[in-house]
mmCIF file with all atom_site columns, N, CA and C in Angstrom:
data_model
loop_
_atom_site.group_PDB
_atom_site.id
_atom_site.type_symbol
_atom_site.label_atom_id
_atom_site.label_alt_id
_atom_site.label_comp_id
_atom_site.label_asym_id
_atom_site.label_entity_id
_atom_site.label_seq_id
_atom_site.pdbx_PDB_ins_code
_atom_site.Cartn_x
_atom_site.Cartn_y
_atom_site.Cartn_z
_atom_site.occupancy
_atom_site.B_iso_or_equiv
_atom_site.pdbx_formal_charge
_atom_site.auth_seq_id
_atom_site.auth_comp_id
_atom_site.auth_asym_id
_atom_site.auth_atom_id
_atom_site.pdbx_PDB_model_num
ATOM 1   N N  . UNK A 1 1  ? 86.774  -86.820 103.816 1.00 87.00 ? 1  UNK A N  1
ATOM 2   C CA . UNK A 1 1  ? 86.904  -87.883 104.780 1.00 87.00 ? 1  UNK A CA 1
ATOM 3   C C  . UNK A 1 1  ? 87.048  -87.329 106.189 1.00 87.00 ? 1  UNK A C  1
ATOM 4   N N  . UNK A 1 2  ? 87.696  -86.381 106.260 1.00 85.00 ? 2  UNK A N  1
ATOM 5   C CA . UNK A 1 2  ? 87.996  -85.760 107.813 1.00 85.00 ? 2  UNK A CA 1
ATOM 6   C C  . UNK A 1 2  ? 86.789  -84.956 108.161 1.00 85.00 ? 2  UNK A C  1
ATOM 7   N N  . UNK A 1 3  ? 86.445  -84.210 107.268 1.00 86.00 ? 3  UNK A N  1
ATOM 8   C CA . UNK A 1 3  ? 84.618  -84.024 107.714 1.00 86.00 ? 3  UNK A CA 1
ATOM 9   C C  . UNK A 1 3  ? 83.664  -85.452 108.141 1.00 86.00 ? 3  UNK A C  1
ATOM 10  N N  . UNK A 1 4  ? 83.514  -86.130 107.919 1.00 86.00 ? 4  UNK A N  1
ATOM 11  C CA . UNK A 1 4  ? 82.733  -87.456 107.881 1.00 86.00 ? 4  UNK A CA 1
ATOM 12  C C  . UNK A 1 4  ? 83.270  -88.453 108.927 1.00 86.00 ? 4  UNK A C  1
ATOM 13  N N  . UNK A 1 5  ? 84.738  -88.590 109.363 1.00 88.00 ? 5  UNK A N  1
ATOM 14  C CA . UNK A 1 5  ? 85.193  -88.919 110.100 1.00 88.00 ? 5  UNK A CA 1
ATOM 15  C C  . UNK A 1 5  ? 84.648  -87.673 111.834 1.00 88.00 ? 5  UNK A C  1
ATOM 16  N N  . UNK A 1 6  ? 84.609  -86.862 111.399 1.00 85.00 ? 6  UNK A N  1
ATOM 17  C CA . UNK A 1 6  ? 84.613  -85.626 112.768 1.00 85.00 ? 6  UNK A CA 1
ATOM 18  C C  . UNK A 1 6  ? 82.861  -86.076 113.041 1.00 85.00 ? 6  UNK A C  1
ATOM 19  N N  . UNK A 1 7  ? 82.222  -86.156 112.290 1.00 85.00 ? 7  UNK A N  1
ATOM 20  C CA . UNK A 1 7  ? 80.946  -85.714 111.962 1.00 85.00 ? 7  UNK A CA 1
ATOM 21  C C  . UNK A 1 7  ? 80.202  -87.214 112.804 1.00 85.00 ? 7  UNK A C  1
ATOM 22  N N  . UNK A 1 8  ? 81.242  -88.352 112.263 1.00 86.00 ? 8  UNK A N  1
ATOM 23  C CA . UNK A 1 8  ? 80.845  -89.678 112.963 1.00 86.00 ? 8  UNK A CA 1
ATOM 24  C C  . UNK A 1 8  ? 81.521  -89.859 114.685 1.00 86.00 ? 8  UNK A C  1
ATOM 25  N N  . UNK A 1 9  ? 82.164  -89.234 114.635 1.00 88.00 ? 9  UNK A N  1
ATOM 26  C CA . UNK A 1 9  ? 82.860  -88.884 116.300 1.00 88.00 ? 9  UNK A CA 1
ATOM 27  C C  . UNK A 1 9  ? 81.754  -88.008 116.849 1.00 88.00 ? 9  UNK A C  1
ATOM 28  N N  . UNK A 1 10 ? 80.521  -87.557 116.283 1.00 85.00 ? 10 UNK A N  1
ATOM 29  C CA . UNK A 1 10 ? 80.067  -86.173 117.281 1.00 85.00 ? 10 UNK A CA 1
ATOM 30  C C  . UNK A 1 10 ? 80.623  -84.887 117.430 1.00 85.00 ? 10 UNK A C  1
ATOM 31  N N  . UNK A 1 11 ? 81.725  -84.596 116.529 1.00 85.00 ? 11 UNK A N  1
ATOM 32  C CA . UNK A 1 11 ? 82.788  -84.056 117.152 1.00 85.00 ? 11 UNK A CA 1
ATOM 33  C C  . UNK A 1 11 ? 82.308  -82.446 116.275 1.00 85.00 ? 11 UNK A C  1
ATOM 34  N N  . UNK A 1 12 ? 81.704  -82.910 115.444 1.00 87.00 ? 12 UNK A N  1
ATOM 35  C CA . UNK A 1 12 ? 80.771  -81.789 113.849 1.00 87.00 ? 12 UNK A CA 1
ATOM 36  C C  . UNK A 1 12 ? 79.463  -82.378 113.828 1.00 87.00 ? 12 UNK A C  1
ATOM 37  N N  . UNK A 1 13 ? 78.548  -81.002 113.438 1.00 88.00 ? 13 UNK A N  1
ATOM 38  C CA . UNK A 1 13 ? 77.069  -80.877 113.359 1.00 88.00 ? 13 UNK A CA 1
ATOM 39  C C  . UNK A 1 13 ? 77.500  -80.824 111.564 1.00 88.00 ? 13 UNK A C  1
ATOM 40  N N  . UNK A 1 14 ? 77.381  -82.113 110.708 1.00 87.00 ? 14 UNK A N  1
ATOM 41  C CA . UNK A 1 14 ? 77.875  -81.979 109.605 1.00 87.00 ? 14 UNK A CA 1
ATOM 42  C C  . UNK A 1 14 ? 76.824  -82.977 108.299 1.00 87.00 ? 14 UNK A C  1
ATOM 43  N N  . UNK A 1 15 ? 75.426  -82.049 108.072 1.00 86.00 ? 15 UNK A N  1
ATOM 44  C CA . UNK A 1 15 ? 74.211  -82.703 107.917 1.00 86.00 ? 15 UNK A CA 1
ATOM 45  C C  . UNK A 1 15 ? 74.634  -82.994 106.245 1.00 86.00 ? 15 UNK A C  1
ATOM 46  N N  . UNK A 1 16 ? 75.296  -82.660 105.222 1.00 90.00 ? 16 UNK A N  1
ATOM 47  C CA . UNK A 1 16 ? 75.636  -83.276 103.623 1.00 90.00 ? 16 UNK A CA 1
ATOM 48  C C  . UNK A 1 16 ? 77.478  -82.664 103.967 1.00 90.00 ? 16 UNK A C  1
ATOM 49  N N  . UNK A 1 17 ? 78.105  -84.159 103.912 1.00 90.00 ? 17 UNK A N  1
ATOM 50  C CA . UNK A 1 17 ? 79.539  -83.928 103.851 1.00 90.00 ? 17 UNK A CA 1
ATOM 51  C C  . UNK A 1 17 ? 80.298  -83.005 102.528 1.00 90.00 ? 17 UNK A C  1
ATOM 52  N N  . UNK A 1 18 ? 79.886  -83.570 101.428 1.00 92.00 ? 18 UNK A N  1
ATOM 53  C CA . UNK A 1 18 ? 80.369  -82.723 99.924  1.00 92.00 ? 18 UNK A CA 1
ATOM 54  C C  . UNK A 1 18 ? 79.851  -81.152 100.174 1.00 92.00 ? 18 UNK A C  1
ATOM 55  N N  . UNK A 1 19 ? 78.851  -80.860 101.005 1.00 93.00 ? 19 UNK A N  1
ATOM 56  C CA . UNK A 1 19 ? 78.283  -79.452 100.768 1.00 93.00 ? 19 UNK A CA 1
ATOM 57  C C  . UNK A 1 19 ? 79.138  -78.533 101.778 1.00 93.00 ? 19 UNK A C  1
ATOM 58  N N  . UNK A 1 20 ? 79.230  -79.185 102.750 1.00 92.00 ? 20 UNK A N  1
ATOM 59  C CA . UNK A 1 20 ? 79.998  -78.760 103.749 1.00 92.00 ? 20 UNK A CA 1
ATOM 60  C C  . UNK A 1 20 ? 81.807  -78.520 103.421 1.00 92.00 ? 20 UNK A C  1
ATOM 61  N N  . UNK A 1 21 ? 81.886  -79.377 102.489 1.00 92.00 ? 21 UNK A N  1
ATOM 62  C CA . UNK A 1 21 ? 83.442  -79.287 102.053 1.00 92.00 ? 21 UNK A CA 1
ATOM 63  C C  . UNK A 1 21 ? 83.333  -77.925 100.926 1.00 92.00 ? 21 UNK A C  1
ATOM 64  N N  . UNK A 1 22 ? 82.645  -78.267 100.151 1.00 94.00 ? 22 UNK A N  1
ATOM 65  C CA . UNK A 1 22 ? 82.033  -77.187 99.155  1.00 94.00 ? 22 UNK A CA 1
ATOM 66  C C  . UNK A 1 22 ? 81.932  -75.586 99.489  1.00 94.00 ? 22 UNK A C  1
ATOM 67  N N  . UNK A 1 23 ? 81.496  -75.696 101.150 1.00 93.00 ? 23 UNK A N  1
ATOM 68  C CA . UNK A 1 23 ? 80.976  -74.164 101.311 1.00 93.00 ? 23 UNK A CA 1
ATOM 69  C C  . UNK A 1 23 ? 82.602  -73.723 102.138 1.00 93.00 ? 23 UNK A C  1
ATOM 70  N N  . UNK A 1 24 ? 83.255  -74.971 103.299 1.00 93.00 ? 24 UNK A N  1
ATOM 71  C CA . UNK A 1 24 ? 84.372  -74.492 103.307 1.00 93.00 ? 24 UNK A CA 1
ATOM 72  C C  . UNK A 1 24 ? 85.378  -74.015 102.077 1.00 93.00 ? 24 UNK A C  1
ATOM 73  N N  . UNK A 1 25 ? 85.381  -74.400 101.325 1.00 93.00 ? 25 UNK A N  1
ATOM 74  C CA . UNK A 1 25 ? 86.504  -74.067 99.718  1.00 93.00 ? 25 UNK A CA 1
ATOM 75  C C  . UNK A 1 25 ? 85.992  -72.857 99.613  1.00 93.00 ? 25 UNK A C  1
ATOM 76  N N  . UNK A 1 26 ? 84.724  -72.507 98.971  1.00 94.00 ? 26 UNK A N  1
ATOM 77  C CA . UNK A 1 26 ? 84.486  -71.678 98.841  1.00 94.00 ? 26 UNK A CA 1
ATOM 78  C C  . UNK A 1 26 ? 84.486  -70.560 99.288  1.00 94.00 ? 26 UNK A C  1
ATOM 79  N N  . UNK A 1 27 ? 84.629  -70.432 100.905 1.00 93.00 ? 27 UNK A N  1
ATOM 80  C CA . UNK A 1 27 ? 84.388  -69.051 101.837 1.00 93.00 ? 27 UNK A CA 1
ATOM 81  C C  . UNK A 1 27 ? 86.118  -69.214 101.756 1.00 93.00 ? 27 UNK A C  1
ATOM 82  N N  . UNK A 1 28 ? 87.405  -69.927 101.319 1.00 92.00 ? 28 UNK A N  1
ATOM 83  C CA . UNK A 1 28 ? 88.345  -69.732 101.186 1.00 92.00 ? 28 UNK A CA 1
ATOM 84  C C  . UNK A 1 28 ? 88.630  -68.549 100.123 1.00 92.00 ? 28 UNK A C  1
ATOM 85  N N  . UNK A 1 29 ? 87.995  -69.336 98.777  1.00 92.00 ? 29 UNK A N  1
ATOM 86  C CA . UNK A 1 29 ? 88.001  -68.286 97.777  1.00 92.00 ? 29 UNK A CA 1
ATOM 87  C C  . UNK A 1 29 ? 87.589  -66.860 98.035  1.00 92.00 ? 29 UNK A C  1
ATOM 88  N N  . UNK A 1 30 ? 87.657  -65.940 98.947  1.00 89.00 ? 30 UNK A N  1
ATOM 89  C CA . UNK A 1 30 ? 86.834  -64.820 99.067  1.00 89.00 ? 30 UNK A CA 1
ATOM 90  C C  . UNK A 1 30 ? 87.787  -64.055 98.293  1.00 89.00 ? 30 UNK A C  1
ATOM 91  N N  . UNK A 1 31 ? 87.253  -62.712 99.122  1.00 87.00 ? 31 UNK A N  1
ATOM 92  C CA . UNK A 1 31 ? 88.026  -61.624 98.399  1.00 87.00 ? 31 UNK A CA 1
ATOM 93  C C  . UNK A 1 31 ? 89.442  -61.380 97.952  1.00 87.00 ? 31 UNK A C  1
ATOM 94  N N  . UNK A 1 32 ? 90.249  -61.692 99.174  1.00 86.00 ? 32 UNK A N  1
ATOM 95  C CA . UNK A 1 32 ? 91.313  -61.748 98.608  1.00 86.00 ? 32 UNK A CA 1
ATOM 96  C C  . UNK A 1 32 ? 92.284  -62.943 97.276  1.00 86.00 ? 32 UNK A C  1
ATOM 97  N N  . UNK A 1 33 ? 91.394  -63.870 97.414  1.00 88.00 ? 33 UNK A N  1
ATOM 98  C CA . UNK A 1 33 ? 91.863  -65.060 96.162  1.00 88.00 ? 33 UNK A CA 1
ATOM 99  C C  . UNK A 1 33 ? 90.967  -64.248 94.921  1.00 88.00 ? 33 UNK A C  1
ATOM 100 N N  . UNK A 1 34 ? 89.927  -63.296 94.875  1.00 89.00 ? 34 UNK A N  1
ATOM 101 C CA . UNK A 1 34 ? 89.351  -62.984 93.832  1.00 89.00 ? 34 UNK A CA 1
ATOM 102 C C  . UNK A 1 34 ? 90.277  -62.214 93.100  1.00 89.00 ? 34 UNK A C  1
ATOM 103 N N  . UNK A 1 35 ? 90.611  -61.347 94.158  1.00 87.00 ? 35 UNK A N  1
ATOM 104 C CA . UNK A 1 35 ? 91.377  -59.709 94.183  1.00 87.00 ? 35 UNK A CA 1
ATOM 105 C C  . UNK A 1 35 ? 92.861  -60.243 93.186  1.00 87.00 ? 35 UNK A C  1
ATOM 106 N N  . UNK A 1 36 ? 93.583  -61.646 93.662  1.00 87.00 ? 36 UNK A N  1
ATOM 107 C CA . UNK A 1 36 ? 94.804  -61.620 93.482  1.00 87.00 ? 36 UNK A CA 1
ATOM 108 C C  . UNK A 1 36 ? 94.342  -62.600 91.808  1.00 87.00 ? 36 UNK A C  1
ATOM 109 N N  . UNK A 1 37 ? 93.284  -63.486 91.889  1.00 89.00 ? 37 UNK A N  1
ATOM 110 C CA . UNK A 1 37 ? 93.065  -63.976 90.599  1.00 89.00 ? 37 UNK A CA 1
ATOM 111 C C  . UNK A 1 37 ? 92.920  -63.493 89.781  1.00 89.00 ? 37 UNK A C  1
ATOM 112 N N  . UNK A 1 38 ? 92.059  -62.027 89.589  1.00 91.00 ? 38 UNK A N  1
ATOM 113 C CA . UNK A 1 38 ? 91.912  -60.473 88.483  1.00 91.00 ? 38 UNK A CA 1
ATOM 114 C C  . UNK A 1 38 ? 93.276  -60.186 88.565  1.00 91.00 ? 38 UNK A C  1
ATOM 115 N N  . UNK A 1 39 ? 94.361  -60.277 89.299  1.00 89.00 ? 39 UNK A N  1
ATOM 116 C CA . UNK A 1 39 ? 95.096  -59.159 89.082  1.00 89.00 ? 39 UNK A CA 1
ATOM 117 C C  . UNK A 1 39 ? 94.624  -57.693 89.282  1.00 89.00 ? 39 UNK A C  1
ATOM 118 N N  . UNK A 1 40 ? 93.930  -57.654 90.461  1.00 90.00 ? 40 UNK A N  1
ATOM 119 C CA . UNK A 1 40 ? 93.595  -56.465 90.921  1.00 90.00 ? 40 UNK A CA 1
ATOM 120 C C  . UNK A 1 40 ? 94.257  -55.826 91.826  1.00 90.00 ? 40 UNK A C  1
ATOM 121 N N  . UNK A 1 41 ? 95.171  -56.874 92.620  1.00 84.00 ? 41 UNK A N  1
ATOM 122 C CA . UNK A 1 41 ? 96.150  -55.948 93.933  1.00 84.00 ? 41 UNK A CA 1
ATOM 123 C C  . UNK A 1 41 ? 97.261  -56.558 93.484  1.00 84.00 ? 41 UNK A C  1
ATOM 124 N N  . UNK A 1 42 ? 98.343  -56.113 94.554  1.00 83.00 ? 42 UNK A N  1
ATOM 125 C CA . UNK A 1 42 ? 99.469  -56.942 94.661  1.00 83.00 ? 42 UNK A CA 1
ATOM 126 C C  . UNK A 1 42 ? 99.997  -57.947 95.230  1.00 83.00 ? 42 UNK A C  1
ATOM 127 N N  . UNK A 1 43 ? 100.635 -58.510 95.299  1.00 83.00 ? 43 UNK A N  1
ATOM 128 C CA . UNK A 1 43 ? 100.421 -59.665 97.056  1.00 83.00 ? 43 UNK A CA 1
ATOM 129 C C  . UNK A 1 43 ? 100.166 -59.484 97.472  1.00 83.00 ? 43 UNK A C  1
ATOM 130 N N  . UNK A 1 44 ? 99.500  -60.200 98.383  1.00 82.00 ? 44 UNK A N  1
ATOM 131 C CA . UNK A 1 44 ? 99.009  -60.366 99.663  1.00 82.00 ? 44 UNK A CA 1
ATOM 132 C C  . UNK A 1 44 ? 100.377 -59.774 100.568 1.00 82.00 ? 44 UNK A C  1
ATOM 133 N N  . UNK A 1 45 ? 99.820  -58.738 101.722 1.00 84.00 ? 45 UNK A N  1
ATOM 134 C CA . UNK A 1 45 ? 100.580 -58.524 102.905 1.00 84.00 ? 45 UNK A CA 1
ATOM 135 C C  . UNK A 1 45 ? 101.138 -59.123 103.494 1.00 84.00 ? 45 UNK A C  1
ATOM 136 N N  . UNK A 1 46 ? 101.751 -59.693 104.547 1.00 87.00 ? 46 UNK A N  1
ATOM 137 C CA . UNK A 1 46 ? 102.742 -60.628 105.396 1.00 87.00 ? 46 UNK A CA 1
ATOM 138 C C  . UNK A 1 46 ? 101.358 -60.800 106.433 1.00 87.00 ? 46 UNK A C  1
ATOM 139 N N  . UNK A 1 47 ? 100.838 -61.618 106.423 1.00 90.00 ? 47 UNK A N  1
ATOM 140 C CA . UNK A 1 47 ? 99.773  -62.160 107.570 1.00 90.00 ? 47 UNK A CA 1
ATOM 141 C C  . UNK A 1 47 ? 98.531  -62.025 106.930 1.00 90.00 ? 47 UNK A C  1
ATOM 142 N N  . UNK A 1 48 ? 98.239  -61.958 105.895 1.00 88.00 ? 48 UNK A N  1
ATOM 143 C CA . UNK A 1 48 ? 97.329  -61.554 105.187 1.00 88.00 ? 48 UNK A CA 1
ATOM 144 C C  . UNK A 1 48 ? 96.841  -62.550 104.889 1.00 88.00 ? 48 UNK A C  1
ATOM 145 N N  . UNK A 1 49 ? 96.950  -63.649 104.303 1.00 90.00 ? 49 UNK A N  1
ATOM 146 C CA . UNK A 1 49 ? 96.827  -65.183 103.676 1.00 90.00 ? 49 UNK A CA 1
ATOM 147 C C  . UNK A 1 49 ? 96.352  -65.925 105.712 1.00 90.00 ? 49 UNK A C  1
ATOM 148 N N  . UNK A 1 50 ? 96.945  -65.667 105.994 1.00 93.00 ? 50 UNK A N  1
ATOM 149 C CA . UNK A 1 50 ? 96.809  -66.281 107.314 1.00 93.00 ? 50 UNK A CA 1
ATOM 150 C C  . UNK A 1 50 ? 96.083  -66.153 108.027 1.00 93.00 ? 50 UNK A C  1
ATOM 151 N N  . UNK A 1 51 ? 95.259  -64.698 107.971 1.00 93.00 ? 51 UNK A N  1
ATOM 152 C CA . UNK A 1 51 ? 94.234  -63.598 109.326 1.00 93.00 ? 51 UNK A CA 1
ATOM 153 C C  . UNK A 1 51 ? 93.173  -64.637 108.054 1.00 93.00 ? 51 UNK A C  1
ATOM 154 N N  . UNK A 1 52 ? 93.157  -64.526 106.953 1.00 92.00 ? 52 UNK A N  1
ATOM 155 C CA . UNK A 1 52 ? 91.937  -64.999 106.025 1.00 92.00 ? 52 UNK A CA 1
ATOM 156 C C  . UNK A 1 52 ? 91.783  -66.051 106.560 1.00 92.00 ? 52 UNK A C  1
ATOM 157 N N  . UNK A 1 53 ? 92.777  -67.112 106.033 1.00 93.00 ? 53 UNK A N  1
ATOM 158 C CA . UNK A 1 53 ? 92.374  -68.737 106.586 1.00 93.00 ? 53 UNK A CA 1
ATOM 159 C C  . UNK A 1 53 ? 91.978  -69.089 107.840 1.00 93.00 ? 53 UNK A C  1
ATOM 160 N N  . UNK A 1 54 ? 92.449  -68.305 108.803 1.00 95.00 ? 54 UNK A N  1
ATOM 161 C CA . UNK A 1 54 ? 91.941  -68.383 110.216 1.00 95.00 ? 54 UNK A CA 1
ATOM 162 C C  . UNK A 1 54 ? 90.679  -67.709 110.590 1.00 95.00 ? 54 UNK A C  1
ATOM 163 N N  . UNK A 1 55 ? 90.290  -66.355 109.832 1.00 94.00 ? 55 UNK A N  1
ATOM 164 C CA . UNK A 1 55 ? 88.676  -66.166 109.765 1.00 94.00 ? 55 UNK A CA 1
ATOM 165 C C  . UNK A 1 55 ? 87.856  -67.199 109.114 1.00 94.00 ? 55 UNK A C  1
ATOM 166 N N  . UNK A 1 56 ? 88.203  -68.037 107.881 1.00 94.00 ? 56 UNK A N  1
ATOM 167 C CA . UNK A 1 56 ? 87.463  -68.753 107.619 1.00 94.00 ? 56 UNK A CA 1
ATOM 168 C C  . UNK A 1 56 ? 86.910  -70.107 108.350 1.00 94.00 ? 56 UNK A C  1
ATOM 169 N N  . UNK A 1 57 ? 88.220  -70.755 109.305 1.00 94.00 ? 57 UNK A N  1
ATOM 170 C CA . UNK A 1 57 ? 87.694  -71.828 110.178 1.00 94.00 ? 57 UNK A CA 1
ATOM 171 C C  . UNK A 1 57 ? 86.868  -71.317 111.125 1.00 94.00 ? 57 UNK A C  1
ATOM 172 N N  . UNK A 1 58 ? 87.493  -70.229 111.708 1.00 94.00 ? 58 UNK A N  1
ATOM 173 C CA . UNK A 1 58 ? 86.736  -69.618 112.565 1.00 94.00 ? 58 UNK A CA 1
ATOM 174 C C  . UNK A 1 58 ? 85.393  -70.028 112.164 1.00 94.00 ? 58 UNK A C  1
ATOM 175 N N  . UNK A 1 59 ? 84.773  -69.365 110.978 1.00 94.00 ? 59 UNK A N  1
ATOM 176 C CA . UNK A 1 59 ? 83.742  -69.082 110.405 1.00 94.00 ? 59 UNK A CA 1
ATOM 177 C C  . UNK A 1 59 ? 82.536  -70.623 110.409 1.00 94.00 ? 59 UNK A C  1
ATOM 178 N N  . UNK A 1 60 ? 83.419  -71.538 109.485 1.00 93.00 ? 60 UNK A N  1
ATOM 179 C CA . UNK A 1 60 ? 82.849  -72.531 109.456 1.00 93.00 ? 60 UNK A CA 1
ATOM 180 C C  . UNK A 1 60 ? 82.682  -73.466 110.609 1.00 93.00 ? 60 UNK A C  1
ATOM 181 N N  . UNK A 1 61 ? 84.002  -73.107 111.333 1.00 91.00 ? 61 UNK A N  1
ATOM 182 C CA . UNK A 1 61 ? 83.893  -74.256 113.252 1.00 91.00 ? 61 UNK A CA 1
ATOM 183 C C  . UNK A 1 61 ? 82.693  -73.913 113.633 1.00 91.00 ? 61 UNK A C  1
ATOM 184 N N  . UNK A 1 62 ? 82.186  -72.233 113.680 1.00 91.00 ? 62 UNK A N  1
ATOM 185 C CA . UNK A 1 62 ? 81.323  -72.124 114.442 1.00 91.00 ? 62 UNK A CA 1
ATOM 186 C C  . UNK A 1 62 ? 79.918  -72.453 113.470 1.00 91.00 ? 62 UNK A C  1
ATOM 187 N N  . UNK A 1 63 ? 79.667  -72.736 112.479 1.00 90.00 ? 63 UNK A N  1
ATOM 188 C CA . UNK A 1 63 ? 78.600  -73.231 111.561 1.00 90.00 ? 63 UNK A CA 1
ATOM 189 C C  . UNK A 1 63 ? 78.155  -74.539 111.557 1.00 90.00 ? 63 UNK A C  1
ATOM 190 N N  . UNK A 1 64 ? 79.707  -75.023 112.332 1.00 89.00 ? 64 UNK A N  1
ATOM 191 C CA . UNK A 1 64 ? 79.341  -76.692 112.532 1.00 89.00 ? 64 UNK A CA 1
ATOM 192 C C  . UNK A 1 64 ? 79.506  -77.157 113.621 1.00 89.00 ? 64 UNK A C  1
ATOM 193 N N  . UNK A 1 65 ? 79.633  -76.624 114.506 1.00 87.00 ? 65 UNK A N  1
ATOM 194 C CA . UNK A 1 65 ? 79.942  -77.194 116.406 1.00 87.00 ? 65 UNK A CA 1
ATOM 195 C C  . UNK A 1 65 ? 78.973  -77.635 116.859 1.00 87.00 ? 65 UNK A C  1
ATOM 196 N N  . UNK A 1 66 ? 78.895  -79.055 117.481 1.00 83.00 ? 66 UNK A N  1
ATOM 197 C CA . UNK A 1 66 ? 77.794  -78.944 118.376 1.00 83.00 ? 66 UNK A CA 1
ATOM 198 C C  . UNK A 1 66 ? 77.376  -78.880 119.054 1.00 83.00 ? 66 UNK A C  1
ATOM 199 N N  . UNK A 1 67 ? 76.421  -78.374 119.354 1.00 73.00 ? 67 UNK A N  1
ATOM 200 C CA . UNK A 1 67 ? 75.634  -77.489 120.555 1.00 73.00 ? 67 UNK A CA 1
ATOM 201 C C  . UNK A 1 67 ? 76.079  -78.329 121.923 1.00 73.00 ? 67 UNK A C  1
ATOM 202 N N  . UNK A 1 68 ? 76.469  -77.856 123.102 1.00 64.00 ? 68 UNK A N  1
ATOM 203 C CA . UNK A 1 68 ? 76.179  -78.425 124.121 1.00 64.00 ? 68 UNK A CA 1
ATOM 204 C C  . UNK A 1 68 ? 74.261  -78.593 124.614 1.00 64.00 ? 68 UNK A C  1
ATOM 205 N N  . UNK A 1 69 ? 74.175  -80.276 124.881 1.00 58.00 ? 69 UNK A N  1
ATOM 206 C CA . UNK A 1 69 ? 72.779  -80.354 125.080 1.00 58.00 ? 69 UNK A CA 1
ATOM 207 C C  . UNK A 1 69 ? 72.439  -79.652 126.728 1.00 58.00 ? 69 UNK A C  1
ATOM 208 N N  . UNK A 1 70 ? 71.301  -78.651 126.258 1.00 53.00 ? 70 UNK A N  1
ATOM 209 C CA . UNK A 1 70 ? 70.699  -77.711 127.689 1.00 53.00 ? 70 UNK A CA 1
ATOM 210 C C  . UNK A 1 70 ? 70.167  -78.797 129.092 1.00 53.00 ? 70 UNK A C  1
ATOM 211 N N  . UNK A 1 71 ? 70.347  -78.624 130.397 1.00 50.00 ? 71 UNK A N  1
ATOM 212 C CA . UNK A 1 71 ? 69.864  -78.909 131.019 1.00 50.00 ? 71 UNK A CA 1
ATOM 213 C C  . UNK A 1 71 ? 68.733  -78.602 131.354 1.00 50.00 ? 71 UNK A C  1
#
């Protein structure tokens, strides 16, 4: 809803809402949710969970912003 809501404001370049929710979840799941789901490391570091989630908006804001129109 908050995708679709942003998306109807102009506010997101947000062309299939479910796919877009889909690919955000997913670029959540990266390495480190893989790493800690195997039981391959140990916790997560102190800022570790946090530098991730904030690369990932990062990631996706800029996948969905829209363009300022060129003069």
């Amino acid at each position: 809803r908050y995708l679709d809501a942003c998306a109807g404001r102009g506010a997101l370049r947000v062309a299939d809402v479910t796919r877009s929710a889909e690919l955000f979840f997913a670029m959540l799941r990266g390495d480190l949710y893989m790493r800690r789901l195997l039981d391959i490391t140990a916790a997560a570091k102190t800022g570790e969970v946090e530098d991730t989630v904030s690369r990932v908006v990062t990631a996706f804001m800029a996948a969905h912003v829209v363009s300022p129109i060129a003069d």
